[in-house]
Structures are given as structure tokens and as C-alpha cells.
mmCIF file of C-alpha atoms in Angstrom:
data_model
loop_
_atom_site.group_PDB
_atom_site.id
_atom_site.type_symbol
_atom_site.label_atom_id
_atom_site.label_comp_id
_atom_site.label_asym_id
_atom_site.label_seq_id
_atom_site.Cartn_x
_atom_site.Cartn_y
_atom_site.Cartn_z
ATOM 1 C CA MET A 1 -55.820 146.336 -20.842
ATOM 2 C CA LYS A 2 -53.164 144.379 -22.865
ATOM 3 C CA PRO A 3 -51.005 143.440 -19.904
ATOM 4 C CA ASN A 4 -53.789 141.338 -18.418
ATOM 5 C CA ARG A 5 -54.023 139.210 -21.520
ATOM 6 C CA ILE A 6 -50.369 138.261 -21.212
ATOM 7 C CA TRP A 7 -50.649 137.009 -17.666
ATOM 8 C CA MET A 8 -53.729 135.030 -18.499
ATOM 9 C CA PHE A 9 -51.823 133.326 -21.290
ATOM 10 C CA ILE A 10 -48.855 132.337 -19.092
ATOM 11 C CA PRO A 11 -50.907 130.363 -16.575
ATOM 12 C CA SER A 12 -52.544 128.525 -19.414
ATOM 13 C CA LEU A 13 -49.195 127.444 -20.752
ATOM 14 C CA PHE A 14 -48.094 126.258 -17.294
ATOM 15 C CA ILE A 15 -51.229 124.170 -16.782
ATOM 16 C CA SER A 16 -50.814 122.639 -20.216
ATOM 17 C CA ALA A 17 -47.206 121.666 -19.479
ATOM 18 C CA VAL A 18 -48.118 120.063 -16.167
ATOM 19 C CA LEU A 19 -50.863 117.997 -17.752
ATOM 20 C CA THR A 20 -48.521 116.854 -20.473
ATOM 21 C CA SER A 21 -45.880 115.607 -18.016
ATOM 22 C CA CYS A 22 -48.422 113.667 -15.970
ATOM 23 C CA ALA A 23 -49.977 111.825 -18.909
ATOM 24 C CA PRO A 24 -49.109 108.080 -19.201
ATOM 25 C CA SER A 25 -46.465 107.160 -21.702
ATOM 26 C CA ALA A 26 -47.197 104.812 -24.622
ATOM 27 C CA ILE A 27 -46.812 100.950 -23.989
ATOM 28 C CA SER A 28 -44.390 99.196 -26.279
ATOM 29 C CA ILE A 29 -45.733 95.702 -27.350
ATOM 30 C CA MET A 30 -42.973 93.109 -27.697
ATOM 31 C CA PRO A 31 -43.245 90.690 -30.572
ATOM 32 C CA ALA A 32 -44.907 87.376 -29.636
ATOM 33 C CA SER A 33 -41.740 85.461 -30.451
ATOM 34 C CA THR A 34 -39.890 87.019 -27.523
ATOM 35 C CA LEU A 35 -42.486 86.134 -24.867
ATOM 36 C CA ILE A 36 -41.540 83.546 -22.244
ATOM 37 C CA GLY A 37 -44.503 81.538 -21.104
ATOM 38 C CA LYS A 38 -46.964 79.099 -22.623
ATOM 39 C CA PRO A 39 -46.096 78.611 -26.289
ATOM 40 C CA ALA A 40 -48.670 79.347 -28.889
ATOM 41 C CA ALA A 41 -50.509 76.437 -30.449
ATOM 42 C CA VAL A 42 -48.874 74.905 -33.513
ATOM 43 C CA SER A 43 -50.820 75.816 -36.578
ATOM 44 C CA ALA A 44 -52.635 72.812 -38.045
ATOM 45 C CA ALA A 45 -52.147 74.235 -41.441
ATOM 46 C CA THR A 46 -48.436 73.319 -41.401
ATOM 47 C CA SER A 47 -47.971 70.287 -43.665
ATOM 48 C CA THR A 48 -46.114 67.270 -42.166
ATOM 49 C CA PRO A 49 -43.953 65.296 -44.611
ATOM 50 C CA THR A 50 -44.952 61.599 -44.860
ATOM 51 C CA ALA A 51 -42.339 58.792 -44.875
ATOM 52 C CA THR A 52 -42.128 56.605 -47.944
ATOM 53 C CA LEU A 53 -41.840 52.924 -46.842
ATOM 54 C CA ILE A 54 -39.426 50.825 -48.879
ATOM 55 C CA PRO A 55 -40.230 47.111 -48.688
ATOM 56 C CA PRO A 56 -37.213 45.073 -47.460
ATOM 57 C CA SER A 57 -35.436 43.117 -50.095
ATOM 58 C CA PHE A 58 -34.609 39.437 -49.261
ATOM 59 C CA THR A 59 -31.470 37.923 -50.716
ATOM 60 C CA PRO A 60 -31.350 34.184 -49.960
ATOM 61 C CA LEU A 61 -28.005 32.997 -48.555
ATOM 62 C CA PRO A 62 -26.323 30.066 -50.212
ATOM 63 C CA PRO A 63 -26.916 26.833 -48.290
ATOM 64 C CA THR A 64 -24.171 26.057 -45.800
ATOM 65 C CA GLU A 65 -22.808 22.594 -45.140
ATOM 66 C CA THR A 66 -24.235 21.037 -42.006
ATOM 67 C CA LEU A 67 -21.408 19.610 -39.931
ATOM 68 C CA THR A 68 -22.115 16.181 -38.557
ATOM 69 C CA PRO A 69 -20.474 15.816 -35.142
ATOM 70 C CA THR A 70 -17.820 13.163 -35.184
ATOM 71 C CA GLN A 71 -17.685 10.670 -32.388
ATOM 72 C CA THR A 72 -14.700 11.224 -30.133
ATOM 73 C CA ALA A 73 -13.180 8.043 -28.881
ATOM 74 C CA SER A 74 -13.139 7.985 -25.108
ATOM 75 C CA PRO A 75 -9.950 6.628 -23.562
ATOM 76 C CA ALA A 76 -10.353 3.162 -22.190
ATOM 77 C CA PRO A 77 -10.485 3.169 -18.397
ATOM 78 C CA THR A 78 -7.245 2.044 -16.854
ATOM 79 C CA GLU A 79 -7.335 -0.752 -14.373
ATOM 80 C CA THR A 80 -6.777 0.446 -10.856
ATOM 81 C CA VAL A 81 -4.674 -1.900 -8.792
ATOM 82 C CA THR A 82 -5.773 -1.924 -5.167
ATOM 83 C CA PRO A 83 -2.825 -2.624 -2.878
ATOM 84 C CA VAL A 84 -3.229 -5.587 -0.522
ATOM 85 C CA PRO A 85 -2.599 -4.749 3.146
ATOM 86 C CA THR A 86 0.587 -6.392 4.430
ATOM 87 C CA VAL A 87 0.464 -8.875 7.306
ATOM 88 C CA GLU A 88 3.327 -10.286 9.368
ATOM 89 C CA SER A 89 2.446 -13.935 8.855
ATOM 90 C CA LEU A 90 -0.157 -16.425 7.634
ATOM 91 C CA LYS A 91 -1.008 -19.968 8.714
ATOM 92 C CA ALA A 92 -0.905 -22.774 6.165
ATOM 93 C CA THR A 93 -1.263 -26.553 5.904
ATOM 94 C CA VAL A 94 0.727 -28.875 3.634
ATOM 95 C CA THR A 95 -1.480 -30.662 1.074
ATOM 96 C CA ALA A 96 1.221 -32.659 -0.787
ATOM 97 C CA ASP A 97 2.281 -36.088 0.476
ATOM 98 C CA LEU A 98 5.862 -34.878 0.913
ATOM 99 C CA LEU A 99 6.850 -31.262 0.271
ATOM 100 C CA SER A 100 10.458 -30.140 -0.201
ATOM 101 C CA CYS A 101 11.488 -27.046 1.738
ATOM 102 C CA ARG A 102 14.497 -25.429 0.031
ATOM 103 C CA TYR A 103 17.171 -22.818 0.680
ATOM 104 C CA GLY A 104 15.932 -20.625 -2.158
ATOM 105 C CA PRO A 105 12.612 -19.774 -3.829
ATOM 106 C CA GLY A 106 12.648 -22.384 -6.596
ATOM 107 C CA ALA A 107 12.721 -26.104 -7.283
ATOM 108 C CA GLU A 108 16.454 -26.168 -8.220
ATOM 109 C CA TYR A 109 17.878 -24.615 -5.044
ATOM 110 C CA LEU A 110 19.520 -26.839 -2.427
ATOM 111 C CA PHE A 111 17.168 -29.046 -0.400
ATOM 112 C CA LEU A 112 16.862 -28.352 3.344
ATOM 113 C CA TYR A 113 14.160 -30.703 4.644
ATOM 114 C CA GLY A 114 10.769 -32.243 3.817
ATOM 115 C CA LEU A 115 7.268 -31.546 5.165
ATOM 116 C CA ARG A 116 4.616 -34.256 5.360
ATOM 117 C CA LYS A 117 0.987 -33.882 4.378
ATOM 118 C CA GLY A 118 -1.095 -32.164 7.060
ATOM 119 C CA ALA A 119 1.848 -30.313 8.602
ATOM 120 C CA ASN A 120 0.913 -26.899 9.974
ATOM 121 C CA ILE A 121 3.372 -24.184 9.014
ATOM 122 C CA LYS A 122 3.744 -20.439 9.460
ATOM 123 C CA LEU A 123 4.492 -18.257 6.426
ATOM 124 C CA ILE A 124 6.450 -15.030 6.949
ATOM 125 C CA GLY A 125 7.352 -13.839 3.447
ATOM 126 C CA ARG A 126 7.246 -14.314 -0.309
ATOM 127 C CA THR A 127 9.009 -13.426 -3.533
ATOM 128 C CA ASP A 128 7.702 -10.774 -5.903
ATOM 129 C CA GLY A 129 7.326 -12.555 -9.237
ATOM 130 C CA ASN A 130 6.772 -16.258 -8.556
ATOM 131 C CA ASN A 131 4.709 -18.585 -6.367
ATOM 132 C CA TRP A 132 7.136 -19.405 -3.570
ATOM 133 C CA VAL A 133 6.645 -18.499 0.102
ATOM 134 C CA TRP A 134 9.023 -18.394 3.072
ATOM 135 C CA VAL A 135 8.388 -20.768 5.991
ATOM 136 C CA ASP A 136 9.227 -19.748 9.555
ATOM 137 C CA GLY A 137 11.144 -22.046 11.888
ATOM 138 C CA ARG A 138 14.569 -22.804 13.305
ATOM 139 C CA ASN A 139 15.778 -23.266 9.740
ATOM 140 C CA LYS A 140 13.737 -21.018 7.486
ATOM 141 C CA CYS A 141 13.133 -22.343 3.982
ATOM 142 C CA TRP A 142 10.997 -21.986 0.856
ATOM 143 C CA VAL A 143 8.005 -23.993 -0.436
ATOM 144 C CA ASN A 144 5.845 -23.793 -3.550
ATOM 145 C CA ALA A 145 2.492 -22.260 -2.558
ATOM 146 C CA LYS A 146 0.484 -24.537 -4.847
ATOM 147 C CA PHE A 147 1.206 -27.476 -2.509
ATOM 148 C CA ILE A 148 -0.178 -25.820 0.631
ATOM 149 C CA GLU A 149 -3.508 -24.439 1.794
ATOM 150 C CA ILE A 150 -3.068 -20.854 3.008
ATOM 151 C CA ASP A 151 -5.390 -19.205 5.522
ATOM 152 C CA GLY A 152 -5.442 -15.795 3.821
ATOM 153 C CA ASN A 153 -3.996 -14.045 0.780
ATOM 154 C CA GLN A 154 -0.351 -14.884 0.139
ATOM 155 C CA LEU A 155 0.078 -11.492 -1.597
ATOM 156 C CA SER A 156 -0.405 -9.874 1.809
ATOM 157 C CA LEU A 157 2.896 -11.380 2.964
ATOM 158 C CA PRO A 158 5.920 -9.057 2.801
ATOM 159 C CA VAL A 159 8.368 -9.470 -0.076
ATOM 160 C CA VAL A 160 11.573 -10.793 1.510
ATOM 161 C CA TYR A 161 13.584 -11.995 -1.486
ATOM 162 C CA PRO A 162 15.918 -10.577 -2.457
ATOM 163 C CA GLY A 163 16.418 -8.776 0.820
ATOM 164 C CA ILE A 164 15.806 -10.185 4.276
ATOM 165 C CA ALA A 165 15.900 -13.801 3.133
ATOM 166 C CA LYS A 166 19.408 -14.650 1.980
ATOM 167 C CA LEU A 167 21.080 -17.696 0.497
ATOM 168 C CA PRO A 168 23.836 -19.379 2.530
ATOM 169 C CA VAL A 169 27.242 -18.388 1.191
ATOM 170 C CA SER A 170 29.710 -21.025 -0.025
ATOM 171 C CA PRO A 171 33.002 -20.795 1.871
ATOM 172 C CA TYR A 172 34.878 -22.785 -0.767
ATOM 173 C CA TYR A 173 34.227 -21.279 -4.207
ATOM 174 C CA PRO A 174 34.516 -17.842 -5.799
ATOM 175 C CA PRO A 175 31.793 -16.153 -7.850
ATOM 176 C CA THR A 176 31.801 -16.582 -11.603
ATOM 177 C CA THR A 177 32.413 -13.802 -14.141
ATOM 178 C CA ILE A 178 29.957 -12.726 -16.851
ATOM 179 C CA SER A 179 31.638 -13.066 -20.247
ATOM 180 C CA SER A 180 28.791 -11.642 -22.359
ATOM 181 C CA ALA A 181 25.200 -10.402 -22.144
ATOM 182 C CA THR A 182 23.551 -9.871 -25.521
ATOM 183 C CA ARG A 183 20.098 -9.214 -26.902
ATOM 184 C CA SER A 184 18.419 -10.128 -30.197
ATOM 185 C CA GLY A 185 15.008 -8.496 -30.087
ATOM 186 C CA ASN A 186 13.270 -9.964 -27.044
ATOM 187 C CA GLN A 187 15.777 -12.814 -26.695
ATOM 188 C CA VAL A 188 18.521 -12.286 -24.106
ATOM 189 C CA THR A 189 21.551 -14.577 -23.846
ATOM 190 C CA ILE A 190 23.882 -14.589 -20.836
ATOM 191 C CA GLU A 191 27.276 -16.364 -20.787
ATOM 192 C CA TRP A 192 29.746 -16.777 -17.915
ATOM 193 C CA LEU A 193 33.037 -18.467 -16.999
ATOM 194 C CA ASP A 194 33.153 -21.973 -15.567
ATOM 195 C CA ILE A 195 33.844 -22.586 -11.877
ATOM 196 C CA PRO A 196 34.535 -26.355 -11.674
ATOM 197 C CA LEU A 197 33.429 -28.225 -8.559
ATOM 198 C CA ARG A 198 35.584 -30.720 -6.754
ATOM 199 C CA ALA A 199 34.327 -34.257 -6.622
ATOM 200 C CA GLY A 200 31.802 -34.777 -3.865
ATOM 201 C CA ASP A 201 30.673 -31.141 -3.669
ATOM 202 C CA GLU A 202 27.461 -31.827 -5.523
ATOM 203 C CA GLU A 203 24.361 -32.261 -3.383
ATOM 204 C CA ASP A 204 23.418 -35.265 -5.501
ATOM 205 C CA ALA A 205 23.738 -36.408 -9.093
ATOM 206 C CA SER A 206 20.768 -34.279 -10.171
ATOM 207 C CA MET A 207 22.032 -30.996 -8.713
ATOM 208 C CA LEU A 208 22.480 -28.199 -11.266
ATOM 209 C CA HIS A 209 25.690 -26.217 -10.944
ATOM 210 C CA TYR A 210 24.533 -22.653 -11.770
ATOM 211 C CA ILE A 211 21.420 -20.709 -10.889
ATOM 212 C CA VAL A 212 20.675 -17.626 -12.990
ATOM 213 C CA GLU A 213 18.102 -15.441 -11.229
ATOM 214 C CA VAL A 214 16.355 -13.102 -13.664
ATOM 215 C CA TRP A 215 13.604 -10.551 -13.130
ATOM 216 C CA ARG A 216 12.361 -10.306 -16.687
ATOM 217 C CA CYS A 217 9.377 -8.694 -18.416
ATOM 218 C CA GLU A 218 6.733 -10.731 -20.230
ATOM 219 C CA GLY A 219 3.199 -9.627 -21.113
ATOM 220 C CA GLY A 220 3.625 -6.403 -19.163
ATOM 221 C CA GLN A 221 4.430 -8.302 -15.946
ATOM 222 C CA THR A 222 7.726 -8.725 -14.122
ATOM 223 C CA ILE A 223 8.463 -12.424 -13.640
ATOM 224 C CA PHE A 224 11.068 -13.845 -11.294
ATOM 225 C CA ASP A 225 12.722 -16.890 -12.884
ATOM 226 C CA PRO A 226 15.502 -18.888 -11.208
ATOM 227 C CA LEU A 227 16.998 -20.667 -14.236
ATOM 228 C CA ALA A 228 19.239 -23.588 -13.255
ATOM 229 C CA THR A 229 21.736 -25.222 -15.610
ATOM 230 C CA ASN A 230 25.026 -27.098 -15.877
ATOM 231 C CA ASP A 231 25.858 -25.153 -19.041
ATOM 232 C CA LEU A 232 27.696 -21.850 -19.259
ATOM 233 C CA SER A 233 24.866 -19.883 -20.887
ATOM 234 C CA VAL A 234 21.108 -19.375 -20.800
ATOM 235 C CA THR A 235 18.669 -17.703 -23.208
ATOM 236 C CA PHE A 236 15.278 -16.339 -22.181
ATOM 237 C CA VAL A 237 12.547 -13.893 -23.190
ATOM 238 C CA ASP A 238 12.608 -10.305 -21.938
ATOM 239 C CA GLU A 239 10.068 -7.873 -23.420
ATOM 240 C CA PRO A 240 9.600 -4.113 -23.084
ATOM 241 C CA GLY A 241 6.605 -2.672 -21.260
ATOM 242 C CA CYS A 242 7.166 -3.233 -17.539
ATOM 243 C CA SER A 243 7.285 -0.488 -14.926
ATOM 244 C CA GLN A 244 10.469 -1.873 -13.357
ATOM 245 C CA PRO A 245 13.711 -2.468 -15.271
ATOM 246 C CA SER A 246 14.709 -6.077 -15.859
ATOM 247 C CA HIS A 247 17.809 -7.362 -14.092
ATOM 248 C CA GLY A 248 19.508 -10.555 -12.981
ATOM 249 C CA ARG A 249 22.435 -12.303 -11.324
ATOM 250 C CA VAL A 250 24.293 -15.632 -11.406
ATOM 251 C CA PHE A 251 25.113 -17.947 -8.474
ATOM 252 C CA VAL A 252 27.490 -20.901 -8.356
ATOM 253 C CA GLN A 253 25.720 -23.683 -6.429
ATOM 254 C CA GLU A 254 27.454 -26.418 -4.435
ATOM 255 C CA LYS A 255 26.294 -28.500 -1.493
ATOM 256 C CA HIS A 256 27.647 -26.090 1.153
ATOM 257 C CA GLY A 257 26.010 -22.993 -0.263
ATOM 258 C CA PHE A 258 26.136 -20.439 -3.075
ATOM 259 C CA ALA A 259 29.042 -18.407 -4.470
ATOM 260 C CA GLY A 260 28.150 -14.957 -5.695
ATOM 261 C CA PRO A 261 26.053 -13.363 -6.828
ATOM 262 C CA THR A 262 27.537 -11.937 -9.998
ATOM 263 C CA GLU A 263 25.334 -9.141 -11.354
ATOM 264 C CA ILE A 264 24.398 -9.293 -15.046
ATOM 265 C CA PRO A 265 25.100 -6.157 -17.149
ATOM 266 C CA TRP A 266 21.621 -6.065 -18.655
ATOM 267 C CA PRO A 267 21.529 -5.541 -22.448
ATOM 268 C CA ALA A 268 19.351 -2.639 -23.541
ATOM 269 C CA PHE A 269 16.744 -2.629 -26.315
ATOM 270 C CA LYS A 270 18.006 -1.260 -29.620
#
């Protein structure tokens, strides 16, 4: 009966092995620190370090100098000169009892004819630097504007001298020659050579033999001065400060006309 015991034992071993292989295996628990998901609550027992507040220290700054703004001088406004529109002519009436009309723009030029009080005249030009105006007519001539009443502004007349308006030329005498032109500060002296006139070639006993036309500077303004003399030199004032350079010329005057002009070599400021 021994063999039967062996066979009974073998099936038992087989059943035991099958049950062992079918049993669930053990679950491995991962540490909590490796879990991905909602983090665990922070323990309240962990002590949080407190900040120690240091009161700010205040170091006063040394007082600084307060700058007082200085007043800046504003440049003075410059005067704006408004140009006067030019016209071709102006009407005028003589107010003097008898007004001389002359060949040149000044009282010492040769006489042409006279105008009586109330005469109506037509003005067609002026000089730039004095008060003389040019009268239209068969024989054009010059009058002093202070002896006429002008219908308009004489500065609106065109400047015609020197230029369009010319002096009659003497057919009998040569121009003079400038011998010297010197300056002492604002004083200018011009000298020239004599051109003697023959007897009877004076307009009258009061006629002056030479006319020195100068465009000189005085008070910041250019002034036209026809300086007449029987001498061989003239002295006049010429200052710096004008926008146009000063200049001048000399005419020999005799009853038939004017010889020249001879240009003056203008002395410079030193």
C-alpha cells in the first residue's frame, strides 16, 4: 500500500505550486517625497525667521547756496525802416516869392531860371542825402524842397543824382587834379590844383569856382554836401558808422558848365 501514498503526495505538491503562482505579489509603497500630485500641507510647527527692522539713519546735508537768477539784458529792438514806394512824379507848388531853379542840387550851382510864387511844377526826381528835388520841363533843373508845397512824399521820388540827372559839361576847361586827401580822426581835408578862369567866364561876381561834392557820414547817416569854394582845399567831417562808404568828387565851375568830375581818393580811418 506504499505506492498509493506517493501518488497522493505528488498531486498535493502540484496544487500547492499552482496556488503559490496565482497569489498576488506584494505592493511596493514609494516614499511620499517621490509622489507627483497635490503637495502635502506645510507643517505649522516649522519656525519662520522674523526680520529685524533697523531704523533709517538721517544725516543732514550741508546747506547749499541758493542761486539767485541774474537778469539777462534783452537786446534793444532795432528800428525797422519801411521802404517808401517809388512814384514817377509828384505835383508841387512854389511857396517862395521867387525860387531859383539851378543846374545842380545845391545853392552854389549855376542858375538856370526863376520860379514865381504859386507856380505849379512837376517833380521827377531827388538826391539821396539832401533836400533838393528835380523839376521837369524843357530845361530840367533843381529846387530846394523847403520852398515848395509837395502833394505827396518827396522820398517816394526816384534818386536821379548822381545818375540820370547830369551836369552840363564845360567845353573850355579841363578837370582839376587832386593833390592830397588826408584824414585826422573824423576831419578830412582835400586839396587840388588850380584851374584859372579867363576873364568873363564867371557867371557873376558871386560865383564860386569849385564845387566839391561829398557823400560823407555823420551821426550814422550819409549826407550829400556840395561844398563850393574859390580856395584850393576844403575840410569837413566824415565819421565811421554808415552802411555805405563815403566818397566824393571835384568839379571846376564856369558859366558854360562844369569840368570834371575828378574823383577823390578817399582817406581811410586809421
